[in-house]
Amino acid sequence: MRRFLVAGNWKMNTNRASGEALAGALAAAAPSPEDGVEVLVCPPFPYLACIGDKVSGSAVAVGAQDVYFEPEGAFTGEVAVNMLKDVGCQFVLIGHSERRHVLGETDEIINKKVKAGIAGGLQVVLCVGELLSDREAGQTESVLDTQMAGALADISAEDAKDLVIAYEPVWAIGTGVTASPEQAESAHEYLRKWIANRYDSSFSEQIRILYGGSVKADNAEVLMGQTNVDGALVGGASLKPELFIPIIDAARKLASA
Ligand code: 13P
């Protein structure tokens, strides 16, 4: 049975005080491990350590929103895997659509980052998803093929055992337009089959595939209730406890059903 993962990507939002207040509220409300739901928050780099302190001892894990693939050296502005681990990160998001489409990250760079994250012992959340123009052109599956093959090049099933995939259609991110449960399930089912073909079917049954893109309290349960949807990667609605906790509760309800 795959455990739900409900993750908040804070993006370039919050400050120290608001982030600590949010993390404190989530730590107090987080499910116990027996509830079958994991909770993750991904604050901006400068706040990873203080948010880690705030959630320490609770069921909330901390992840970074990106990482660089080199272990150290003259890479001004970049942050290495070991630095993230040093401040208590367990997870890292890689290949988020804003990194791909705003910051120009390629599948080749994403592959290097995935390899570095795995080699360093972080749980990688690999983000994939098509643009609206891709979907309208009937290219959703071929875009997913390219992104998955690129990101996972030369990565074995053993290396990928803790990998999490996040399907985030770009047209649904921050737009208020959510994929319908059927659209989400169809993409997730496709991704799970892709993983079964590339690796094997028992591995593909274990891997968690999160949905991201305008997830809110009122659509979380139906989205996460789809067979191949194992949680959510939430942007805007992860920034307020009163918006995010109901999404965690929806996963908790589904896990106990
Ligand atoms: P929104 O929930 O704000 O649409 O953002 C989704 C996202 O990009 C999470 O990584």
Short mmCIF file of N, CA and C in Angstrom, two decimals, residues 44-141:
data_model
loop_
_atom_site.label_atom_id
_atom_site.label_comp_id
_atom_site.label_asym_id
_atom_site.label_seq_id
_atom_site.Cartn_x
_atom_site.Cartn_y
_atom_site.Cartn_z
N PRO A 44 11.80 28.15 1.20
CA PRO A 44 12.98 28.69 0.50
C PRO A 44 14.27 28.32 1.25
N PHE A 45 15.38 28.25 0.52
CA PHE A 45 16.66 27.83 1.11
C PHE A 45 17.00 28.51 2.45
N PRO A 46 16.87 29.84 2.57
CA PRO A 46 17.36 30.46 3.81
C PRO A 46 16.62 30.00 5.07
N TYR A 47 15.43 29.45 4.88
CA TYR A 47 14.61 29.09 6.05
C TYR A 47 14.60 27.58 6.33
N LEU A 48 15.36 26.82 5.55
CA LEU A 48 15.31 25.36 5.75
C LEU A 48 15.67 24.98 7.18
N ALA A 49 16.72 25.59 7.71
CA ALA A 49 17.18 25.19 9.05
C ALA A 49 16.17 25.58 10.12
N CYS A 50 15.66 26.80 10.07
CA CYS A 50 14.74 27.21 11.14
C CYS A 50 13.40 26.49 11.02
N ILE A 51 12.98 26.19 9.81
CA ILE A 51 11.72 25.43 9.66
C ILE A 51 11.96 23.98 10.12
N GLY A 52 13.15 23.46 9.84
CA GLY A 52 13.50 22.13 10.33
C GLY A 52 13.43 22.08 11.86
N ASP A 53 13.92 23.10 12.51
CA ASP A 53 13.85 23.15 13.99
C ASP A 53 12.40 23.18 14.45
N LYS A 54 11.61 23.94 13.74
CA LYS A 54 10.22 24.14 14.13
C LYS A 54 9.40 22.84 14.05
N VAL A 55 9.71 22.01 13.06
CA VAL A 55 8.91 20.78 12.89
C VAL A 55 9.61 19.55 13.50
N SER A 56 10.77 19.79 14.10
CA SER A 56 11.53 18.67 14.65
C SER A 56 10.69 17.90 15.68
N GLY A 57 10.72 16.59 15.61
CA GLY A 57 9.93 15.78 16.54
C GLY A 57 8.50 15.57 16.08
N SER A 58 8.08 16.25 15.02
CA SER A 58 6.72 16.05 14.50
C SER A 58 6.80 15.14 13.27
N ALA A 59 5.65 14.88 12.67
CA ALA A 59 5.61 14.01 11.48
C ALA A 59 5.84 14.81 10.20
N VAL A 60 6.20 16.09 10.32
CA VAL A 60 6.40 16.90 9.12
C VAL A 60 7.87 16.83 8.69
N ALA A 61 8.11 16.47 7.44
CA ALA A 61 9.47 16.43 6.90
C ALA A 61 9.75 17.72 6.14
N VAL A 62 11.04 17.99 5.96
CA VAL A 62 11.44 19.23 5.26
C VAL A 62 12.21 18.87 4.00
N GLY A 63 11.90 19.60 2.94
CA GLY A 63 12.60 19.40 1.67
C GLY A 63 12.98 20.73 1.06
N ALA A 64 13.95 20.69 0.15
CA ALA A 64 14.35 21.90 -0.58
C ALA A 64 13.61 21.93 -1.91
N GLN A 65 13.61 23.11 -2.53
CA GLN A 65 12.89 23.27 -3.80
C GLN A 65 13.78 23.00 -5.02
N ASP A 66 15.07 22.83 -4.76
CA ASP A 66 16.02 22.61 -5.85
C ASP A 66 17.35 22.25 -5.21
N VAL A 67 18.31 21.82 -6.01
CA VAL A 67 19.66 21.51 -5.54
C VAL A 67 20.58 21.58 -6.75
N TYR A 68 21.87 21.79 -6.50
CA TYR A 68 22.82 21.74 -7.61
C TYR A 68 23.47 20.36 -7.63
N PHE A 69 23.98 19.96 -8.81
CA PHE A 69 24.47 18.58 -8.92
C PHE A 69 25.92 18.39 -8.53
N GLU A 70 26.69 19.49 -8.43
CA GLU A 70 28.09 19.32 -8.03
C GLU A 70 28.18 19.27 -6.51
N PRO A 71 29.17 18.54 -5.97
CA PRO A 71 29.23 18.39 -4.52
C PRO A 71 29.75 19.62 -3.78
N GLU A 72 30.61 20.41 -4.42
CA GLU A 72 31.14 21.63 -3.79
C GLU A 72 31.93 22.39 -4.84
N GLY A 73 32.35 23.58 -4.49
CA GLY A 73 33.26 24.29 -5.38
C GLY A 73 32.76 25.65 -5.82
N ALA A 74 33.34 26.13 -6.92
CA ALA A 74 33.11 27.49 -7.39
C ALA A 74 31.84 27.53 -8.24
N PHE A 75 30.69 27.50 -7.57
CA PHE A 75 29.38 27.54 -8.25
C PHE A 75 28.52 28.57 -7.53
N THR A 76 28.87 29.82 -7.73
CA THR A 76 28.26 30.92 -6.99
C THR A 76 26.73 30.87 -7.02
N GLY A 77 26.16 30.91 -5.85
CA GLY A 77 24.70 30.94 -5.75
C GLY A 77 24.05 29.59 -5.63
N GLU A 78 24.83 28.52 -5.85
CA GLU A 78 24.22 27.19 -5.85
C GLU A 78 24.33 26.52 -4.47
N VAL A 79 23.55 25.47 -4.27
CA VAL A 79 23.49 24.77 -2.98
C VAL A 79 23.63 23.26 -3.25
N ALA A 80 24.51 22.61 -2.50
CA ALA A 80 24.82 21.18 -2.74
C ALA A 80 23.97 20.26 -1.87
N VAL A 81 23.90 19.00 -2.30
CA VAL A 81 23.12 17.99 -1.58
C VAL A 81 23.54 17.91 -0.10
N ASN A 82 24.83 17.84 0.14
CA ASN A 82 25.28 17.69 1.54
C ASN A 82 24.90 18.88 2.41
N MET A 83 24.82 20.04 1.81
CA MET A 83 24.38 21.23 2.57
C MET A 83 22.93 21.06 3.00
N LEU A 84 22.13 20.54 2.08
CA LEU A 84 20.71 20.32 2.42
C LEU A 84 20.58 19.29 3.54
N LYS A 85 21.38 18.23 3.43
CA LYS A 85 21.30 17.20 4.48
C LYS A 85 21.78 17.74 5.81
N ASP A 86 22.80 18.57 5.73
CA ASP A 86 23.38 19.16 6.93
C ASP A 86 22.36 19.99 7.72
N VAL A 87 21.39 20.58 7.02
CA VAL A 87 20.38 21.37 7.73
C VAL A 87 19.07 20.57 7.89
N GLY A 88 19.14 19.25 7.71
CA GLY A 88 18.00 18.41 8.08
C GLY A 88 17.01 18.10 6.98
N CYS A 89 17.35 18.42 5.72
CA CYS A 89 16.43 18.09 4.62
C CYS A 89 16.42 16.60 4.36
N GLN A 90 15.23 16.08 4.12
CA GLN A 90 15.11 14.67 3.71
C GLN A 90 14.71 14.56 2.24
N PHE A 91 14.09 15.60 1.73
CA PHE A 91 13.55 15.57 0.37
C PHE A 91 14.11 16.73 -0.45
N VAL A 92 14.02 16.59 -1.77
CA VAL A 92 14.30 17.73 -2.65
C VAL A 92 13.39 17.64 -3.88
N LEU A 93 12.80 18.77 -4.23
CA LEU A 93 12.05 18.85 -5.49
C LEU A 93 13.05 19.06 -6.62
N ILE A 94 12.87 18.35 -7.71
CA ILE A 94 13.76 18.55 -8.87
C ILE A 94 12.89 18.63 -10.13
N GLY A 95 13.24 19.61 -10.98
CA GLY A 95 12.57 19.73 -12.27
C GLY A 95 11.20 20.37 -12.21
N HIS A 96 10.97 21.18 -11.17
CA HIS A 96 9.68 21.88 -11.10
C HIS A 96 9.48 22.72 -12.37
N SER A 97 8.24 22.88 -12.76
CA SER A 97 7.98 23.58 -14.04
C SER A 97 8.55 24.99 -14.03
N GLU A 98 8.58 25.63 -12.86
CA GLU A 98 9.15 26.99 -12.85
C GLU A 98 10.66 26.94 -13.07
N ARG A 99 11.32 25.90 -12.64
CA ARG A 99 12.76 25.73 -12.93
C ARG A 99 12.94 25.44 -14.42
N ARG A 100 12.04 24.65 -14.98
CA ARG A 100 12.18 24.33 -16.41
C ARG A 100 11.88 25.55 -17.27
N HIS A 101 10.72 26.19 -16.99
CA HIS A 101 10.22 27.18 -17.94
C HIS A 101 10.59 28.62 -17.60
N VAL A 102 10.88 28.92 -16.35
CA VAL A 102 11.30 30.28 -16.00
C VAL A 102 12.82 30.35 -15.92
N LEU A 103 13.44 29.32 -15.34
CA LEU A 103 14.89 29.35 -15.14
C LEU A 103 15.67 28.55 -16.19
N GLY A 104 14.94 27.96 -17.15
CA GLY A 104 15.61 27.34 -18.31
C GLY A 104 16.29 26.02 -18.04
N GLU A 105 15.83 25.27 -17.06
CA GLU A 105 16.48 23.97 -16.78
C GLU A 105 16.12 22.93 -17.84
N THR A 106 17.12 22.21 -18.27
CA THR A 106 16.91 21.17 -19.30
C THR A 106 16.78 19.80 -18.65
N ASP A 107 16.32 18.83 -19.45
CA ASP A 107 16.24 17.45 -18.94
C ASP A 107 17.62 16.93 -18.54
N GLU A 108 18.65 17.38 -19.25
CA GLU A 108 20.02 16.94 -18.95
C GLU A 108 20.46 17.44 -17.56
N ILE A 109 20.17 18.68 -17.28
CA ILE A 109 20.51 19.23 -15.95
C ILE A 109 19.70 18.51 -14.88
N ILE A 110 18.42 18.31 -15.18
CA ILE A 110 17.53 17.65 -14.21
C ILE A 110 18.04 16.24 -13.91
N ASN A 111 18.48 15.53 -14.93
CA ASN A 111 19.04 14.18 -14.74
C ASN A 111 20.26 14.23 -13.80
N LYS A 112 21.11 15.21 -13.99
CA LYS A 112 22.30 15.32 -13.11
C LYS A 112 21.87 15.61 -11.68
N LYS A 113 20.87 16.43 -11.52
CA LYS A 113 20.39 16.76 -10.18
C LYS A 113 19.73 15.55 -9.52
N VAL A 114 18.94 14.80 -10.30
CA VAL A 114 18.29 13.60 -9.74
C VAL A 114 19.37 12.62 -9.28
N LYS A 115 20.38 12.43 -10.11
CA LYS A 115 21.46 11.50 -9.74
C LYS A 115 22.17 11.97 -8.48
N ALA A 116 22.45 13.26 -8.40
CA ALA A 116 23.16 13.80 -7.22
C ALA A 116 22.31 13.65 -5.97
N GLY A 117 21.03 13.94 -6.10
CA GLY A 117 20.13 13.84 -4.94
C GLY A 117 20.04 12.41 -4.43
N ILE A 118 19.89 11.47 -5.35
CA ILE A 118 19.79 10.06 -4.96
C ILE A 118 21.11 9.59 -4.35
N ALA A 119 22.22 9.93 -5.01
CA ALA A 119 23.54 9.49 -4.52
C ALA A 119 23.78 10.02 -3.11
N GLY A 120 23.28 11.20 -2.83
CA GLY A 120 23.49 11.80 -1.52
C GLY A 120 22.46 11.36 -0.48
N GLY A 121 21.50 10.54 -0.87
CA GLY A 121 20.55 10.00 0.10
C GLY A 121 19.33 10.89 0.36
N LEU A 122 19.05 11.79 -0.57
CA LEU A 122 17.81 12.58 -0.44
C LEU A 122 16.68 11.85 -1.18
N GLN A 123 15.47 12.03 -0.70
CA GLN A 123 14.32 11.53 -1.46
C GLN A 123 13.96 12.58 -2.49
N VAL A 124 14.05 12.19 -3.75
CA VAL A 124 13.83 13.12 -4.85
C VAL A 124 12.37 13.12 -5.26
N VAL A 125 11.78 14.30 -5.35
CA VAL A 125 10.45 14.45 -5.94
C VAL A 125 10.66 15.04 -7.33
N LEU A 126 10.56 14.19 -8.35
CA LEU A 126 10.79 14.62 -9.73
C LEU A 126 9.49 15.15 -10.31
N CYS A 127 9.52 16.41 -10.74
CA CYS A 127 8.31 17.04 -11.27
C CYS A 127 8.30 16.99 -12.80
N VAL A 128 7.18 16.59 -13.34
CA VAL A 128 7.00 16.54 -14.80
C VAL A 128 5.62 17.11 -15.13
N GLY A 129 5.44 17.53 -16.36
CA GLY A 129 4.11 18.02 -16.75
C GLY A 129 4.18 18.80 -18.04
N GLU A 130 3.06 18.80 -18.75
CA GLU A 130 3.01 19.40 -20.09
C GLU A 130 2.46 20.83 -20.04
N LEU A 131 2.83 21.61 -21.05
CA LEU A 131 2.25 22.94 -21.24
C LEU A 131 0.84 22.80 -21.82
N LEU A 132 0.06 23.88 -21.74
CA LEU A 132 -1.28 23.85 -22.34
C LEU A 132 -1.17 23.56 -23.85
N SER A 133 -0.18 24.18 -24.50
CA SER A 133 -0.04 23.97 -25.94
C SER A 133 0.28 22.50 -26.26
N ASP A 134 1.03 21.84 -25.38
CA ASP A 134 1.30 20.41 -25.58
C ASP A 134 0.01 19.61 -25.49
N ARG A 135 -0.79 19.92 -24.48
CA ARG A 135 -2.05 19.18 -24.29
C ARG A 135 -2.97 19.39 -25.49
N GLU A 136 -3.08 20.67 -25.90
CA GLU A 136 -3.99 20.99 -27.01
C GLU A 136 -3.53 20.32 -28.32
N ALA A 137 -2.23 20.09 -28.41
CA ALA A 137 -1.70 19.44 -29.62
C ALA A 137 -1.69 17.92 -29.49
N GLY A 138 -2.26 17.42 -28.38
CA GLY A 138 -2.29 15.96 -28.18
C GLY A 138 -0.92 15.38 -27.85
N GLN A 139 -0.05 16.22 -27.31
CA GLN A 139 1.34 15.80 -27.07
C GLN A 139 1.64 15.49 -25.61
N THR A 140 0.61 15.42 -24.77
CA THR A 140 0.87 15.25 -23.33
C THR A 140 1.76 14.03 -23.07
N GLU A 141 1.39 12.89 -23.64
CA GLU A 141 2.14 11.68 -23.32
C GLU A 141 3.56 11.72 -23.87
#
